[in-house]
């Protein structure tokens, strides 16, 4: 049996996706990427811009020379940019286009947040953004809850991968609804 995992047109040796947020230094991040033996690293475009900068008001070519972005592009890993921090479908779509241009990938982890406290996704805006991005040629990896109906709608609009939460982010609860996740 092969251990190769096929997703979004890529063959991966690891199912582990490593985030790039909140590392104390680029060296620690580089060491983590190497130790994790991951094939995919995620990056939040909004979080990596200078403090106070709004990526939606900048040219998409700004930030391309950002040393952090260059480090990620040169890592040899499949990049999965995300739309963390977006609250509307249009904001997420705009950020996805910027990420595609900067990172030269059609992959996008789609996040449209409906509640700032729990970081629960907004299913209505999430589905709307997913539908448009799939039409525009993106491989959309939507961050969603374990709601079966929402997940079906995401699949119906063309998402091939779902990224449901196991529990609210940062809650430390582990899997709160394993039954729902098994159904998915």
mmCIF file of C-alpha atoms in Angstrom:
data_model
loop_
_atom_site.group_PDB
_atom_site.id
_atom_site.type_symbol
_atom_site.label_atom_id
_atom_site.label_comp_id
_atom_site.label_asym_id
_atom_site.label_seq_id
_atom_site.Cartn_x
_atom_site.Cartn_y
_atom_site.Cartn_z
ATOM 1 C CA UNK A 1 0.000 0.000 0.000
ATOM 2 C CA UNK A 2 1.321 3.425 -0.963
ATOM 3 C CA UNK A 3 1.661 6.133 1.646
ATOM 4 C CA UNK A 4 1.273 8.815 -1.011
ATOM 5 C CA UNK A 5 -1.634 11.168 -0.358
ATOM 6 C CA UNK A 6 -3.141 12.850 -3.428
ATOM 7 C CA UNK A 7 -4.846 16.174 -2.950
ATOM 8 C CA UNK A 8 -5.412 19.215 -5.128
ATOM 9 C CA UNK A 9 -3.401 17.751 -7.994
ATOM 10 C CA UNK A 10 -0.346 17.065 -5.808
ATOM 11 C CA UNK A 11 1.114 13.845 -4.459
ATOM 12 C CA UNK A 12 2.171 14.261 -0.834
ATOM 13 C CA UNK A 13 4.117 11.982 1.469
ATOM 14 C CA UNK A 14 2.704 13.589 4.613
ATOM 15 C CA UNK A 15 -0.847 14.384 5.668
ATOM 16 C CA UNK A 16 0.464 16.953 8.152
ATOM 17 C CA UNK A 17 -0.012 20.613 7.222
ATOM 18 C CA UNK A 18 2.181 23.009 9.213
ATOM 19 C CA UNK A 19 1.121 26.566 9.995
ATOM 20 C CA UNK A 20 3.629 29.417 9.905
ATOM 21 C CA UNK A 21 2.098 31.822 12.423
ATOM 22 C CA UNK A 22 3.615 32.903 15.727
ATOM 23 C CA UNK A 23 7.078 31.360 15.472
ATOM 24 C CA UNK A 24 9.594 33.377 17.509
ATOM 25 C CA UNK A 25 12.092 33.567 14.632
ATOM 26 C CA UNK A 26 12.588 32.466 11.027
ATOM 27 C CA UNK A 27 15.208 29.976 12.246
ATOM 28 C CA UNK A 28 12.720 28.294 14.591
ATOM 29 C CA UNK A 29 10.186 28.105 11.741
ATOM 30 C CA UNK A 30 12.777 26.610 9.366
ATOM 31 C CA UNK A 31 13.734 24.042 12.003
ATOM 32 C CA UNK A 32 10.051 23.184 12.568
ATOM 33 C CA UNK A 33 9.448 22.698 8.845
ATOM 34 C CA UNK A 34 12.423 20.354 8.630
ATOM 35 C CA UNK A 35 11.522 18.399 11.782
ATOM 36 C CA UNK A 36 7.858 18.041 10.778
ATOM 37 C CA UNK A 37 8.732 16.440 7.442
ATOM 38 C CA UNK A 38 5.639 18.105 6.049
ATOM 39 C CA UNK A 39 4.966 18.727 2.381
ATOM 40 C CA UNK A 40 2.496 21.588 2.941
ATOM 41 C CA UNK A 41 2.901 24.804 4.876
ATOM 42 C CA UNK A 42 0.123 27.305 5.421
ATOM 43 C CA UNK A 43 0.530 31.061 5.482
ATOM 44 C CA UNK A 44 -1.831 33.884 6.382
ATOM 45 C CA UNK A 45 -1.270 36.759 3.992
ATOM 46 C CA UNK A 46 -2.940 39.384 6.193
ATOM 47 C CA UNK A 47 -0.934 38.387 9.259
ATOM 48 C CA UNK A 48 2.424 38.743 7.518
ATOM 49 C CA UNK A 49 2.056 42.294 6.270
ATOM 50 C CA UNK A 50 3.451 45.216 8.277
ATOM 51 C CA UNK A 51 1.421 46.238 11.321
ATOM 52 C CA UNK A 52 -1.513 48.391 10.298
ATOM 53 C CA UNK A 53 -1.214 47.528 6.611
ATOM 54 C CA UNK A 54 -4.397 46.452 4.897
ATOM 55 C CA UNK A 55 -3.631 44.033 2.057
ATOM 56 C CA UNK A 56 -6.929 44.881 0.406
ATOM 57 C CA UNK A 57 -5.810 48.477 -0.243
ATOM 58 C CA UNK A 58 -2.369 47.593 -1.622
ATOM 59 C CA UNK A 59 -1.287 46.569 -5.069
ATOM 60 C CA UNK A 60 -0.950 42.806 -5.282
ATOM 61 C CA UNK A 61 2.670 43.264 -6.297
ATOM 62 C CA UNK A 62 3.489 44.919 -2.960
ATOM 63 C CA UNK A 63 4.767 42.409 -0.462
ATOM 64 C CA UNK A 64 6.251 40.135 -3.109
ATOM 65 C CA UNK A 65 9.710 41.197 -1.931
ATOM 66 C CA UNK A 66 8.775 40.471 1.684
ATOM 67 C CA UNK A 67 11.637 38.294 3.045
ATOM 68 C CA UNK A 68 9.195 35.996 4.843
ATOM 69 C CA UNK A 69 7.246 35.365 1.637
ATOM 70 C CA UNK A 70 10.489 34.725 -0.251
ATOM 71 C CA UNK A 71 11.616 32.248 2.420
ATOM 72 C CA UNK A 72 8.343 30.334 2.052
ATOM 73 C CA UNK A 73 8.494 30.333 -1.737
ATOM 74 C CA UNK A 74 12.060 29.006 -1.631
ATOM 75 C CA UNK A 75 11.257 26.293 0.939
ATOM 76 C CA UNK A 76 10.357 23.764 -1.738
ATOM 77 C CA UNK A 77 7.104 23.007 0.066
ATOM 78 C CA UNK A 78 3.596 23.249 -1.328
ATOM 79 C CA UNK A 79 2.193 26.519 -0.008
ATOM 80 C CA UNK A 80 -1.372 26.785 1.204
ATOM 81 C CA UNK A 81 -2.130 30.475 1.691
ATOM 82 C CA UNK A 82 -5.182 31.244 3.792
ATOM 83 C CA UNK A 83 -7.696 34.027 4.116
ATOM 84 C CA UNK A 84 -7.492 34.214 7.914
ATOM 85 C CA UNK A 85 -9.038 37.380 9.276
ATOM 86 C CA UNK A 86 -11.573 37.819 6.470
ATOM 87 C CA UNK A 87 -15.183 38.439 7.456
ATOM 88 C CA UNK A 88 -16.943 38.705 4.101
ATOM 89 C CA UNK A 89 -16.978 36.642 0.942
ATOM 90 C CA UNK A 90 -15.642 39.550 -1.115
ATOM 91 C CA UNK A 91 -12.770 40.218 1.285
ATOM 92 C CA UNK A 92 -11.774 36.524 1.160
ATOM 93 C CA UNK A 93 -12.015 36.412 -2.640
ATOM 94 C CA UNK A 94 -9.825 39.501 -2.982
ATOM 95 C CA UNK A 95 -7.229 38.109 -0.586
ATOM 96 C CA UNK A 96 -7.267 34.747 -2.405
ATOM 97 C CA UNK A 97 -6.389 36.499 -5.670
ATOM 98 C CA UNK A 98 -3.536 38.344 -3.978
ATOM 99 C CA UNK A 99 -2.252 35.085 -2.491
ATOM 100 C CA UNK A 100 -2.403 33.354 -5.873
ATOM 101 C CA UNK A 101 -0.321 36.096 -7.446
ATOM 102 C CA UNK A 102 2.244 36.311 -4.639
ATOM 103 C CA UNK A 103 2.676 32.585 -3.992
ATOM 104 C CA UNK A 104 1.978 31.317 -7.522
ATOM 105 C CA UNK A 105 -0.503 28.663 -6.409
ATOM 106 C CA UNK A 106 -4.185 27.997 -7.005
ATOM 107 C CA UNK A 107 -4.485 26.444 -3.555
ATOM 108 C CA UNK A 108 -6.313 28.492 -0.936
ATOM 109 C CA UNK A 109 -7.426 27.656 2.574
ATOM 110 C CA UNK A 110 -10.645 29.629 2.626
ATOM 111 C CA UNK A 111 -11.504 31.192 5.964
ATOM 112 C CA UNK A 112 -14.460 33.530 6.408
ATOM 113 C CA UNK A 113 -14.996 34.186 10.098
ATOM 114 C CA UNK A 114 -18.472 34.847 11.457
ATOM 115 C CA UNK A 115 -17.670 35.156 15.167
ATOM 116 C CA UNK A 116 -14.571 36.862 16.540
ATOM 117 C CA UNK A 117 -14.657 35.082 19.898
ATOM 118 C CA UNK A 118 -14.941 31.452 18.753
ATOM 119 C CA UNK A 119 -13.558 32.056 15.233
ATOM 120 C CA UNK A 120 -16.508 30.063 13.935
ATOM 121 C CA UNK A 121 -16.823 30.316 10.161
ATOM 122 C CA UNK A 122 -19.710 32.191 8.563
ATOM 123 C CA UNK A 123 -21.286 29.415 6.453
ATOM 124 C CA UNK A 124 -23.227 31.718 4.134
ATOM 125 C CA UNK A 125 -20.232 33.852 3.151
ATOM 126 C CA UNK A 126 -17.963 30.783 3.137
ATOM 127 C CA UNK A 127 -20.138 28.977 0.586
ATOM 128 C CA UNK A 128 -20.497 32.117 -1.556
ATOM 129 C CA UNK A 129 -16.736 32.702 -1.607
ATOM 130 C CA UNK A 130 -16.006 29.023 -2.270
ATOM 131 C CA UNK A 131 -18.384 28.944 -5.215
ATOM 132 C CA UNK A 132 -16.763 31.970 -6.846
ATOM 133 C CA UNK A 133 -13.199 30.827 -6.204
ATOM 134 C CA UNK A 134 -13.857 27.340 -7.616
ATOM 135 C CA UNK A 135 -15.306 28.982 -10.751
ATOM 136 C CA UNK A 136 -12.136 31.073 -10.936
ATOM 137 C CA UNK A 137 -9.884 28.004 -10.951
ATOM 138 C CA UNK A 138 -8.849 27.756 -7.305
ATOM 139 C CA UNK A 139 -8.412 24.531 -5.347
ATOM 140 C CA UNK A 140 -10.447 25.596 -2.326
ATOM 141 C CA UNK A 141 -9.786 24.073 1.101
ATOM 142 C CA UNK A 142 -12.605 25.574 3.200
ATOM 143 C CA UNK A 143 -12.216 25.942 6.962
ATOM 144 C CA UNK A 144 -15.661 24.968 8.232
ATOM 145 C CA UNK A 145 -17.484 23.551 11.204
ATOM 146 C CA UNK A 146 -18.645 19.952 11.359
ATOM 147 C CA UNK A 147 -22.118 20.908 10.113
ATOM 148 C CA UNK A 148 -23.156 18.280 7.562
ATOM 149 C CA UNK A 149 -25.405 20.578 5.506
ATOM 150 C CA UNK A 150 -22.741 23.277 5.190
ATOM 151 C CA UNK A 151 -20.178 20.669 4.176
ATOM 152 C CA UNK A 152 -22.528 19.237 1.540
ATOM 153 C CA UNK A 153 -23.067 22.714 0.100
ATOM 154 C CA UNK A 154 -19.290 23.257 -0.055
ATOM 155 C CA UNK A 155 -18.894 19.990 -1.948
ATOM 156 C CA UNK A 156 -21.818 20.934 -4.216
ATOM 157 C CA UNK A 157 -20.091 24.175 -5.278
ATOM 158 C CA UNK A 158 -16.945 22.257 -6.218
ATOM 159 C CA UNK A 159 -14.728 21.989 -3.151
ATOM 160 C CA UNK A 160 -12.867 18.675 -3.209
ATOM 161 C CA UNK A 161 -11.395 19.014 0.282
ATOM 162 C CA UNK A 162 -12.988 20.041 3.579
ATOM 163 C CA UNK A 163 -11.101 21.298 6.626
ATOM 164 C CA UNK A 164 -13.630 21.044 9.472
ATOM 165 C CA UNK A 165 -12.647 22.157 12.938
ATOM 166 C CA UNK A 166 -12.437 19.588 15.706
ATOM 167 C CA UNK A 167 -13.316 22.243 18.291
ATOM 168 C CA UNK A 168 -13.283 26.032 18.465
ATOM 169 C CA UNK A 169 -9.761 27.278 17.752
ATOM 170 C CA UNK A 170 -7.673 27.690 20.869
ATOM 171 C CA UNK A 171 -10.232 26.029 23.132
ATOM 172 C CA UNK A 172 -7.999 23.070 23.945
ATOM 173 C CA UNK A 173 -11.070 20.817 23.944
ATOM 174 C CA UNK A 174 -9.832 18.193 21.518
ATOM 175 C CA UNK A 175 -12.502 16.691 19.267
ATOM 176 C CA UNK A 176 -15.823 17.949 20.616
ATOM 177 C CA UNK A 177 -18.022 16.074 18.153
ATOM 178 C CA UNK A 178 -16.253 12.974 16.792
ATOM 179 C CA UNK A 179 -19.586 11.529 15.619
ATOM 180 C CA UNK A 180 -20.185 14.467 13.256
ATOM 181 C CA UNK A 181 -16.623 14.257 11.951
ATOM 182 C CA UNK A 182 -17.044 10.535 11.208
ATOM 183 C CA UNK A 183 -20.208 11.284 9.226
ATOM 184 C CA UNK A 184 -18.319 13.816 7.129
#
